[in-house]
CSV table of C-alpha atoms and ligand atoms in Angstrom, one decimal:
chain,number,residue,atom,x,y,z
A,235,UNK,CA,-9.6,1.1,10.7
A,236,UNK,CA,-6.5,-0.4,11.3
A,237,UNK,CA,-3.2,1.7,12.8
A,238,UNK,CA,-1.0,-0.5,10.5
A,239,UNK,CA,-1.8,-2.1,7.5
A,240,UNK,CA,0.9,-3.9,7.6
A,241,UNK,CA,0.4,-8.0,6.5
A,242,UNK,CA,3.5,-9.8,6.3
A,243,UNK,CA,7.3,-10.3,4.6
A,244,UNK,CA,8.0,-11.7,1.4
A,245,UNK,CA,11.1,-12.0,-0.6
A,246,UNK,CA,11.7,-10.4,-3.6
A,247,UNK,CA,13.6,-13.3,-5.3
A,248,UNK,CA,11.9,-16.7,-4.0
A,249,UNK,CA,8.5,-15.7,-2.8
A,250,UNK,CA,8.7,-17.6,0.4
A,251,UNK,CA,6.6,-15.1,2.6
A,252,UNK,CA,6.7,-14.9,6.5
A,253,UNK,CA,5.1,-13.6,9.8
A,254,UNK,CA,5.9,-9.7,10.3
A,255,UNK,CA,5.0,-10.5,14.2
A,256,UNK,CA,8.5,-12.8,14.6
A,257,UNK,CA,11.5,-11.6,14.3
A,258,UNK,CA,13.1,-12.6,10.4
A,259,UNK,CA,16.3,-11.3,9.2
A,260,UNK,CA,17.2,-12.6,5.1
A,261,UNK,CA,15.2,-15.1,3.3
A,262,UNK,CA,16.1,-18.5,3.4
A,263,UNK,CA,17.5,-18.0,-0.2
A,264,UNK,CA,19.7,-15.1,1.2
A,265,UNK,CA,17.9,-11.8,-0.4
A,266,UNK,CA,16.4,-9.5,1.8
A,267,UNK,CA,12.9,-9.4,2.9
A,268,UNK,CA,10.3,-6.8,2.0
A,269,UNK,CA,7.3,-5.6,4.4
A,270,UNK,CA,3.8,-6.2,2.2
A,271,UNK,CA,1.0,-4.1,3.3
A,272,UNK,CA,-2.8,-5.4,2.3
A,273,UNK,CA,-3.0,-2.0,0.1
A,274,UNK,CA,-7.0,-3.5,-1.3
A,275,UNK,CA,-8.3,-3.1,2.7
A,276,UNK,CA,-6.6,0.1,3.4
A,277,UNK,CA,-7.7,1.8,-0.5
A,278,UNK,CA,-11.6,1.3,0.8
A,279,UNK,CA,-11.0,2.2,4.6
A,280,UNK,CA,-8.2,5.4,4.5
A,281,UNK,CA,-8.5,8.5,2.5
A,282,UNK,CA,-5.6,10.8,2.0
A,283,UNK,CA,-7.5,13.4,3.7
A,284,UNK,CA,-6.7,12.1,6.9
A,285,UNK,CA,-3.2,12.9,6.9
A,286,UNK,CA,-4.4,16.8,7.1
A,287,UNK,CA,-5.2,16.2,10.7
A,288,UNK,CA,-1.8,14.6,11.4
A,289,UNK,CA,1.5,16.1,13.2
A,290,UNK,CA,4.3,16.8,11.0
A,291,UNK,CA,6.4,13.7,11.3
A,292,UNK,CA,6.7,10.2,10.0
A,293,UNK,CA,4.5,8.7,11.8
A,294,UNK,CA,1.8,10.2,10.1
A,295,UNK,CA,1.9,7.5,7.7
A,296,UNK,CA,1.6,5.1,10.1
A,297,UNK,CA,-1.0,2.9,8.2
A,298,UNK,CA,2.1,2.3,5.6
A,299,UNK,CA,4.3,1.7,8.3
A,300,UNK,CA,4.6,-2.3,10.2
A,301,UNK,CA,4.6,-0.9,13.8
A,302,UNK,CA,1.2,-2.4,14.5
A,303,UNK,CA,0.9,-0.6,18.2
A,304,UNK,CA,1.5,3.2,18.5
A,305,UNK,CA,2.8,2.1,22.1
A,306,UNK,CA,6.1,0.7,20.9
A,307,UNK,CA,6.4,3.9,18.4
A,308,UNK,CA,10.3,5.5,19.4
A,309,UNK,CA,10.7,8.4,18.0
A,310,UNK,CA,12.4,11.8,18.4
A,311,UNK,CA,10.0,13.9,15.9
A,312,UNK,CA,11.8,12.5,12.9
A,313,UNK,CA,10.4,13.1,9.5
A,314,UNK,CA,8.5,15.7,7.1
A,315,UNK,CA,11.7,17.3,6.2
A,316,UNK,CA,11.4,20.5,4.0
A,317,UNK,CA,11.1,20.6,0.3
A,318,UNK,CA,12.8,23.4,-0.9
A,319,UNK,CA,12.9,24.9,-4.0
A,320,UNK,CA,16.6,26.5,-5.5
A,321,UNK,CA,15.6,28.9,-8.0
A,322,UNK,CA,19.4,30.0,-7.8
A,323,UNK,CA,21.0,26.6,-8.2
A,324,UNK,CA,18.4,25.8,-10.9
A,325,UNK,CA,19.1,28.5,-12.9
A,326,UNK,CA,22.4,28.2,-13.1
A,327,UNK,CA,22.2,24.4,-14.1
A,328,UNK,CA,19.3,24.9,-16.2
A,329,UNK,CA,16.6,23.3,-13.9
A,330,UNK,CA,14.1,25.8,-13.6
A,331,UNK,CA,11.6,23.7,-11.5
A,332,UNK,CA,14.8,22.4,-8.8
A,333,UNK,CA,14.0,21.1,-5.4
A,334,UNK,CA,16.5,20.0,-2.4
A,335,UNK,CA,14.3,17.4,0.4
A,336,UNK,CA,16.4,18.6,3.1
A,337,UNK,CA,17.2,15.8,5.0
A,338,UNK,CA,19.8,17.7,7.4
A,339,UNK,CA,17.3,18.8,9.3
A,340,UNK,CA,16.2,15.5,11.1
A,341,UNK,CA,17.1,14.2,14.4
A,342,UNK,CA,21.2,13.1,14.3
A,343,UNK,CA,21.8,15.1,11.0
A,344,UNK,CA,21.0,12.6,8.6
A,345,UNK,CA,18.0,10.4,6.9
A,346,UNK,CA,19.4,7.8,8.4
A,347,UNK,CA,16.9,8.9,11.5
A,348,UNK,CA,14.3,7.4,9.5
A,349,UNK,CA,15.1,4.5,8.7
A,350,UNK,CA,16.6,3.9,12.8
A,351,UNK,CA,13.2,5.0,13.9
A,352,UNK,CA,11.1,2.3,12.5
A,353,UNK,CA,13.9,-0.4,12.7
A,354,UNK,CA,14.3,0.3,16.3
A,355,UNK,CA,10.5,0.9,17.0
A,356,UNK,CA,9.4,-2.5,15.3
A,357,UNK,CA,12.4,-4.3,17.1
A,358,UNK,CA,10.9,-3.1,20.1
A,359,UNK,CA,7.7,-4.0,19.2
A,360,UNK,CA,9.3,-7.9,18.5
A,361,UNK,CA,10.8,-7.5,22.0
A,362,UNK,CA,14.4,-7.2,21.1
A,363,UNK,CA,17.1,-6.6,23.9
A,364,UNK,CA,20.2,-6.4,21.9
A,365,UNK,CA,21.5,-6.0,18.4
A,366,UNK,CA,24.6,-5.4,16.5
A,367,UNK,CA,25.4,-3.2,13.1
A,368,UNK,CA,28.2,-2.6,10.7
A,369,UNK,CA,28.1,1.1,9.6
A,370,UNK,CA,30.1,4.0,7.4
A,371,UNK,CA,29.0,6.7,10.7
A,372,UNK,CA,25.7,7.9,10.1
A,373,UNK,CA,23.9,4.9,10.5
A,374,UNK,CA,25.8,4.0,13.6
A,375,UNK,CA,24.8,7.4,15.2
A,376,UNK,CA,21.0,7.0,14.7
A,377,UNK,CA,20.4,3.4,15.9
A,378,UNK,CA,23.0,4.0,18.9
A,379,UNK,CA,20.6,6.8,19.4
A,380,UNK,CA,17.1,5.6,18.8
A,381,UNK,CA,18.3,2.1,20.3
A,382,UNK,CA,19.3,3.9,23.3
A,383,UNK,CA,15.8,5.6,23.6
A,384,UNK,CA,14.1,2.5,23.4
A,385,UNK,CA,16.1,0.5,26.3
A,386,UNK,CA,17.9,-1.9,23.5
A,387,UNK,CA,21.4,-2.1,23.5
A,388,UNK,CA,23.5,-2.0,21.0
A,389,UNK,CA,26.5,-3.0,19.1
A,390,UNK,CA,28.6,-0.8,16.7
A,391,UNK,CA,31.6,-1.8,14.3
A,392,UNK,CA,32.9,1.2,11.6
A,393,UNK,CA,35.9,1.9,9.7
A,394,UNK,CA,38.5,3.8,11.6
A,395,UNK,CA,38.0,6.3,8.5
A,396,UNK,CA,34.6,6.7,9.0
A,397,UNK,CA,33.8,10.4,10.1
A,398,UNK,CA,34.7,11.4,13.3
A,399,UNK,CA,31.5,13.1,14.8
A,400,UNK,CA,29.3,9.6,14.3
A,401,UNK,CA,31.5,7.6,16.5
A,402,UNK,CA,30.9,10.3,19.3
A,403,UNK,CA,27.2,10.0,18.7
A,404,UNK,CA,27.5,6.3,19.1
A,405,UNK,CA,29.7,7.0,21.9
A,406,UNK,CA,27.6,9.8,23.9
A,407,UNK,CA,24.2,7.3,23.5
A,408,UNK,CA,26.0,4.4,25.3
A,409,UNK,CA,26.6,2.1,22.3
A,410,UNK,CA,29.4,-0.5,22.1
A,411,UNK,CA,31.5,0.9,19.6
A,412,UNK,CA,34.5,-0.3,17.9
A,413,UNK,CA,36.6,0.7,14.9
A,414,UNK,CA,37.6,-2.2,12.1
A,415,UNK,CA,40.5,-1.3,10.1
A,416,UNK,CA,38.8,-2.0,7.2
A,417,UNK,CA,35.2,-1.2,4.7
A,418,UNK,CA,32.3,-1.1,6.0
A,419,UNK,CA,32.0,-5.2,4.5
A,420,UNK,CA,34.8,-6.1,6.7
A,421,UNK,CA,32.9,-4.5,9.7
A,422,UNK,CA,29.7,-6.5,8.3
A,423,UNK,CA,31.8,-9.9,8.3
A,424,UNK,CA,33.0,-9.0,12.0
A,425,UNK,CA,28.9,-8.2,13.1
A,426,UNK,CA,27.4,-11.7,11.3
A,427,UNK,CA,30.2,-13.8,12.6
A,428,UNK,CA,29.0,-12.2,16.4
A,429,UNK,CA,25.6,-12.6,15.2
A,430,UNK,CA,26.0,-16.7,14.3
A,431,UNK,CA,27.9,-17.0,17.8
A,432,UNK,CA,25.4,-14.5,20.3
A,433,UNK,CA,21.8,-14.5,18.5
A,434,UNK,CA,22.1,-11.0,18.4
A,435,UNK,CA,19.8,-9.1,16.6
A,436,UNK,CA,21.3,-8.4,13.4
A,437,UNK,CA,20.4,-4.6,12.2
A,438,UNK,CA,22.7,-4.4,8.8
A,439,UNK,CA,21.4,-3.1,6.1
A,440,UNK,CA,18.4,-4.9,4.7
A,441,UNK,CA,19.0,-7.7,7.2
A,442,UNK,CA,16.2,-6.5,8.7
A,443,UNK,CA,13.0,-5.6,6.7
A,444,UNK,CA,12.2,-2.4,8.4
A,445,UNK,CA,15.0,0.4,7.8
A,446,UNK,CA,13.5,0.7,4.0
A,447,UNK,CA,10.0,1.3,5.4
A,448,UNK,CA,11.3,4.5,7.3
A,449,UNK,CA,13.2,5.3,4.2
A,450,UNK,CA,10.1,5.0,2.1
A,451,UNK,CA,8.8,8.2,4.0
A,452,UNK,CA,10.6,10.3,1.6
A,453,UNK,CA,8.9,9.6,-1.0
A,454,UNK,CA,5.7,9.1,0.8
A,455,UNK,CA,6.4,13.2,2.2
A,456,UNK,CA,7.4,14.2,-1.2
A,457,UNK,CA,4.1,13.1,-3.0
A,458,UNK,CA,2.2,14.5,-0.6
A,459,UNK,CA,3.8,18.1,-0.5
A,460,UNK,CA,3.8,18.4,-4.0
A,461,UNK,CA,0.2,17.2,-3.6
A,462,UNK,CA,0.1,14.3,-4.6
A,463,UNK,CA,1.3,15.1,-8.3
A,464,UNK,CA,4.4,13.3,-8.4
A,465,UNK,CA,8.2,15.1,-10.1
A,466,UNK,CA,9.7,14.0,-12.9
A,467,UNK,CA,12.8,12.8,-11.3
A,468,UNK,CA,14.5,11.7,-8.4
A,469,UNK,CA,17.9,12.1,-7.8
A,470,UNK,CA,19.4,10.2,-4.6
A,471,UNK,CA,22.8,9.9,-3.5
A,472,UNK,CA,23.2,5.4,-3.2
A,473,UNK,CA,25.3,3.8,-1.1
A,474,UNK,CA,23.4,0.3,0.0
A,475,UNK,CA,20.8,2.1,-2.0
A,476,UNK,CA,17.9,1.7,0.8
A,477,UNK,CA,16.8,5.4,0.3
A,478,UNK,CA,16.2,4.6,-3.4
A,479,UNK,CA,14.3,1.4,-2.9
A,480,UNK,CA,11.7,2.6,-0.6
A,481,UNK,CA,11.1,5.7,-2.4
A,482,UNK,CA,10.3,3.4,-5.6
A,483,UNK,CA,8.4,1.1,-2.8
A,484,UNK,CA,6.7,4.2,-1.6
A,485,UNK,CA,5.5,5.6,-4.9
A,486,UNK,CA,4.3,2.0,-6.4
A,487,UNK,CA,1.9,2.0,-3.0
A,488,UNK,CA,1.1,5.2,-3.3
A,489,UNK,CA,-0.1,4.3,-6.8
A,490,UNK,CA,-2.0,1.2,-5.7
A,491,UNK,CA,-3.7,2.9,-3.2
A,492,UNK,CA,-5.2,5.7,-5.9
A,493,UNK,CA,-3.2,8.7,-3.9
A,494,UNK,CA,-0.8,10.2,-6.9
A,495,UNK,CA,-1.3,11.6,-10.2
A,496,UNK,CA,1.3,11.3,-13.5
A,497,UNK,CA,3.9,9.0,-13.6
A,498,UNK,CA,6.8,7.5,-11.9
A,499,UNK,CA,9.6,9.7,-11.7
A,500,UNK,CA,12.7,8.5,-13.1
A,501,UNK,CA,14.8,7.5,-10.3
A,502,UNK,CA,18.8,8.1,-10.3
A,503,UNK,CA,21.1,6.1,-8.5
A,504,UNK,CA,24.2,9.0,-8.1
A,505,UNK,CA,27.2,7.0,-6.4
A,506,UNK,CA,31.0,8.3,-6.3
A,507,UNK,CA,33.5,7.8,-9.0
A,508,UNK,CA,35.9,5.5,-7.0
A,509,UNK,CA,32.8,3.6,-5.5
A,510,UNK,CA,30.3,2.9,-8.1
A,511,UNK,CA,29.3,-0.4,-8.3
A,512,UNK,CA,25.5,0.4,-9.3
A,513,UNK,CA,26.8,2.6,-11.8
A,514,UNK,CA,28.9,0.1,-13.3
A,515,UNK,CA,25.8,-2.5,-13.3
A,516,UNK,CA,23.7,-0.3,-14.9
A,517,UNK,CA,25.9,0.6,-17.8
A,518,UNK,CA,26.6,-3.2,-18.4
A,519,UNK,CA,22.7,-3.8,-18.5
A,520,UNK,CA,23.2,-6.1,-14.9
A,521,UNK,CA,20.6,-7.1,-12.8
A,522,UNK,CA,23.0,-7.5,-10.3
A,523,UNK,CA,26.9,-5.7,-9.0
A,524,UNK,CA,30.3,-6.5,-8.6
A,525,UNK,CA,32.3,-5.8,-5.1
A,526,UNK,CA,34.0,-2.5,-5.9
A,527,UNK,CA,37.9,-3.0,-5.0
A,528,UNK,CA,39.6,-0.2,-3.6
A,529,UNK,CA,36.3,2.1,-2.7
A,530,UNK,CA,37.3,5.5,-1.7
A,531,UNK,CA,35.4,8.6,-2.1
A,532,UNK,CA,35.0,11.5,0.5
A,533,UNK,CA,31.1,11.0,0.7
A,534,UNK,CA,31.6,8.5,3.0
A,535,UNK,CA,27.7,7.9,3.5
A,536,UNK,CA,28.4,6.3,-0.5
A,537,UNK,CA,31.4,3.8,0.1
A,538,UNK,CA,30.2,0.7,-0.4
A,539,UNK,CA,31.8,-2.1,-2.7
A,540,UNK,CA,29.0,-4.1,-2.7
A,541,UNK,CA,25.7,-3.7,-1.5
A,542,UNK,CA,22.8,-6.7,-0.6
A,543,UNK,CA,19.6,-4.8,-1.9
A,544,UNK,CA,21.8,-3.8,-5.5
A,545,UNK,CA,19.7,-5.9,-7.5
A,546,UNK,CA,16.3,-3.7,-6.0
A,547,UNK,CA,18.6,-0.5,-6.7
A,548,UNK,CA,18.9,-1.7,-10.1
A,549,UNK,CA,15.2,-2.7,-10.5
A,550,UNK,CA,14.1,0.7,-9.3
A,551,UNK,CA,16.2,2.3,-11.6
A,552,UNK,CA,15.4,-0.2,-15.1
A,553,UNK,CA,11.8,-0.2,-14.2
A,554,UNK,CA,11.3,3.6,-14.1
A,555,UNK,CA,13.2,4.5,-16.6
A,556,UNK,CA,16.3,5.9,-14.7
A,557,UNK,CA,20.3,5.8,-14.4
A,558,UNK,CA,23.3,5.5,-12.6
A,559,UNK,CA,25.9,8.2,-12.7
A,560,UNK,CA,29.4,8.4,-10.6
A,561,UNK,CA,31.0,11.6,-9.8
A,562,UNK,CA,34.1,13.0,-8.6
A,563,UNK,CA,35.5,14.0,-5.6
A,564,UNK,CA,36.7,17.0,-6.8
A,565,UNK,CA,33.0,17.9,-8.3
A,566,UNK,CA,31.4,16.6,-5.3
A,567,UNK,CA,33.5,18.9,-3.1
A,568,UNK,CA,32.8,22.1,-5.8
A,569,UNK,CA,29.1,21.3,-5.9
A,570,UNK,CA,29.4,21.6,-2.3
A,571,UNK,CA,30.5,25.0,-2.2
A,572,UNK,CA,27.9,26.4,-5.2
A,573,UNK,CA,25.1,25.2,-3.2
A,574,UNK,CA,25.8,26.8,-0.2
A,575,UNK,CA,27.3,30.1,-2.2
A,576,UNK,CA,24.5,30.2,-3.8
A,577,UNK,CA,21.7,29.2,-2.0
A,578,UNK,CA,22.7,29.2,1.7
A,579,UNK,CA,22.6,25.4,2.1
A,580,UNK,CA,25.9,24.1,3.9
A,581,UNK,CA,25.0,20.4,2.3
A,582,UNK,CA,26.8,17.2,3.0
A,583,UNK,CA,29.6,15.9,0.3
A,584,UNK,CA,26.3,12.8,-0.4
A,585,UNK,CA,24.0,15.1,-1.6
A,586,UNK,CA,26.3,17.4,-3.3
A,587,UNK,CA,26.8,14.8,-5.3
A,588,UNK,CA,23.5,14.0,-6.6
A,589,UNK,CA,23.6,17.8,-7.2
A,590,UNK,CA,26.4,17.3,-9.7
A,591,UNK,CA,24.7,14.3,-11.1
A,592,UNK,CA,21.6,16.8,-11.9
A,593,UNK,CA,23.9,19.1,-13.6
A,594,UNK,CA,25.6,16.8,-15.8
A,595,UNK,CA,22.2,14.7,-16.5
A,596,UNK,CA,20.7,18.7,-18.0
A,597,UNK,CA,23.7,19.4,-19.3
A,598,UNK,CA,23.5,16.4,-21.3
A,599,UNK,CA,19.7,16.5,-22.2
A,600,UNK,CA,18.3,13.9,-20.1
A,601,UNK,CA,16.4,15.7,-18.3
A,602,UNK,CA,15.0,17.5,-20.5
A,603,UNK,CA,13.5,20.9,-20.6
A,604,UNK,CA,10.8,22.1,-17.9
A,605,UNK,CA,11.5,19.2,-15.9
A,606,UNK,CA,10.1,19.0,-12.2
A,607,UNK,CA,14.0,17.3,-10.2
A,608,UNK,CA,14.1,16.4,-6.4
A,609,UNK,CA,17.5,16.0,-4.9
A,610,UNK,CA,17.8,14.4,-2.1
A,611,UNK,CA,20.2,16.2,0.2
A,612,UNK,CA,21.0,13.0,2.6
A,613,UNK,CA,22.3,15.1,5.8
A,614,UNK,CA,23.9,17.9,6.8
A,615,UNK,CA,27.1,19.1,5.8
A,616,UNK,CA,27.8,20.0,9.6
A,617,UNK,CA,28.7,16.2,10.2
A,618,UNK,CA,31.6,16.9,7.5
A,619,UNK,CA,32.4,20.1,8.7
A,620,UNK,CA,36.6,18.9,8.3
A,621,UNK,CA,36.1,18.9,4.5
A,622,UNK,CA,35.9,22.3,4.2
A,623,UNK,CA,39.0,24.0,5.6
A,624,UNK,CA,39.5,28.0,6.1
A,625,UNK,CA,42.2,30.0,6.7
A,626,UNK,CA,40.8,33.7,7.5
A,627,UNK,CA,43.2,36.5,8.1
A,628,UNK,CA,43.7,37.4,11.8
A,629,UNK,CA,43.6,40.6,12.6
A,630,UNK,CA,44.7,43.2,15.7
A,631,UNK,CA,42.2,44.8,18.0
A,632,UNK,CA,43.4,48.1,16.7
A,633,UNK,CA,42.7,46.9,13.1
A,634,UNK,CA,40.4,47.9,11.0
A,635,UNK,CA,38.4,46.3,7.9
A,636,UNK,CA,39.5,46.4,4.3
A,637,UNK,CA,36.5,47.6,2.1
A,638,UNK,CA,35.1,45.2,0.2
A,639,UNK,CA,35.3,45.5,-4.0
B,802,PLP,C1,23.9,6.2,4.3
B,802,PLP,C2,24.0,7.5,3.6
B,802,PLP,C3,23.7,7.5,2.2
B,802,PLP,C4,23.4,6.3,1.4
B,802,PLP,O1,22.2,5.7,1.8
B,802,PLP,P1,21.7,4.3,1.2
B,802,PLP,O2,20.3,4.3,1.5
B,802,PLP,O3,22.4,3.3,2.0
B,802,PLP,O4,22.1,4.2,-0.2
B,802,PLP,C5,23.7,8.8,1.6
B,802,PLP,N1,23.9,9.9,2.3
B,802,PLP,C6,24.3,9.9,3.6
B,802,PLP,C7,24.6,11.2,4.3
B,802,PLP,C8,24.3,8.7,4.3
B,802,PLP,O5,24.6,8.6,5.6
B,803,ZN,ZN1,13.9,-15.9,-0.9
């Protein structure tokens, strides 16, 4: 038995295929590369059973992961995030079988732990010393953090806009950090032109192959604690829309490997309503988006104009019979509240969107009536905590308190 499956890269749109043990960054032809796994060797060797043996993290998958040593494996106990159910929520929506995958419970706040976990452990494992990374916040935080674990230094560039916690995170773990006034595309034309002129490692999204294979764990960890029997639909909040592709990568290996029952859930891509790209793909029938102008939405985790993967987003989404939705700011920010009213979840503004997008897709009838829904709750709300503002009365020491009706 092997500790990684793992066989080699190969690009979506041209085929070309390459060696996972050098280091690759896009196809030749420009589109990002994916991580193949020889599924036929590992269906006759690996049962699911083994897992029951395993620690509660990530890595338990590790025979679906590329690190092919468990040496070079950085990690900070990220992964196997709760799955919990919200009988509240889902009967006020109408979803009486509702689930949130917590993701704020992860090292640095966010899923983007994952996906910085194997990134950074298989750019170890390819002996990289230093890389550089455009970012909205949340990435930033978790590579400076898992970069600074493994010994490789990094490079940072965000908006000046982008929330203030992740810069400090980038900050506190040593990383070069610097503001762009800008998107995060302008801080992605600042990191390639540095890349072209250093040979740094280049760690943008999907300009490596391997932040998608620690995203893929959710769906990998929400197969197995359903057991194995697979929901009817995923809800996830898109942004360069990595989540969403590895959980559609997740499930089709899952499937070729004999490990789920029933079908593929539906996936929805849920992106803001003054950033919604995907959305506006999807409605035209496009297998491909348009640069956003003018993105603005307070889930900052969501603003981007244009993403590199948005043709996979849009093939995950056609292929399982999905959608794209866009929601406001001002539902974003009263889903937000509901969910933490009224089941004691303080959220981030991400996944209180997809929330929204749940309500609106029942109250609209697609999904339909005794439906099984996962929402992905991206990060904690604790990371946004500004959005949320409170004035309480101040009282005397010799005060005393009002009753309450
Ligand atoms: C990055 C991020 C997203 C979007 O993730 P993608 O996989 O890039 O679409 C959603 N929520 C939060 C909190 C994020 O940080
Ligand atoms: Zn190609």
């Amino acid at each position: 038995m092997s500790f990684s499956y793992v066989s080699h890269l190969y690009c979506p749109k041209c085929e070309r295929t390459y060696d996972v043990d050098q280091i690759h960054q896009l196809c030749e032809c420009g589109s990002p590369l994916l991580v193949a796994y020889d599924l036929e060797a590992m269906r006759q060797k690996v049962k699911r059973d083994v897992l029951r043996e395993r620690e509660a993290n990530l890595w338990r998958y590790h025979e679906l992961l590329p690190v092919k040593h468990p040496e070079h494996i950085v990690s900070l106990g990220e992964g196997m995030t709760p799955l919990v159910p919200m009988p509240r929520l889902g009967r006020e929506i109408g979803i009486e079988a509702l689930y949130m995958k917590d993701e704020g419970v992860i090292p640095t706040g966010t899923f983007k732990a994952r996906g910085a976990a194997v990134g950074i452990s298989k750019a170890k494992e390819l002996g990289v010393k230093q890389l550089a990374m455009p970012t909205n916040g949340n990435a930033g935080a978790a590579w400076s953090l898992y970069a600074a674990r493994a010994g490789i230094q990094a490079t940072v560039v965000m908006p000046v806009e982008a929330p203030e916690l992740t810069r400090k995170e980038c900050a506190i773990a040593g990383a070069e950090l610097y503001f762009v006034n800008g998107l995060i595309s302008d801080a992605g034309q600042i990191v390639a032109k540095a890349i072209r002129e250093y040979g740094w490692y280049d760690a943008s999204t999907l300009k490596e192959p391997y932040r998608i294979e620690g995203k893929k764990t959710m769906g990998l960890e929400i197969a197995e604690q359903f057991s194995w029997q697979l929901p009817d639909v995923i809800l996830y909040p898109t942004g360069g829309g990595v989540g969403l592709i590895g959980i559609y990568k997740a499930i089709k290996e899952l499937q070729a490997l004999g490990w789920v029952d029933g079908r593929m859930p539906r996936l929805v891509a849920v992106q803001a309503e003054h950033c919604a790209p995907i959305v506006k793909a999807w409605k035209e029938k496009k297998r491909e988006s348009e640069f956003w102008p003018n993105a603005h939405t307070v889930a900052f985790g969501i603003n981007v104009p244009k993403a590199l993967g948005d043709f996979l987003v849009l093939e995950a989404v056609y292929e399982t019979n999905g959608c794209a939705i866009a929601i406001s700011d001002e539902a974003i920010l009263a889903q937000q509240q509901m969910v933490a009213k009224l089941e004691g979840a303080f959220i981030c503004p991400e996944g209180a969107a997809a929330f929204a997008a749940a309500r609106t897709l029942r109250e609209s009838g697609w999904i339909r009536d005794g439906e099984k829904v996962v929402v992905l709750n991206t990060g904690t709300g604790l990371k946004y905590a500004d959005l949320v503002q409170v004035v309480p009365p101040v009282l005397e020491p010799e005060d005393s308190l009002p009753m309450r009706e």
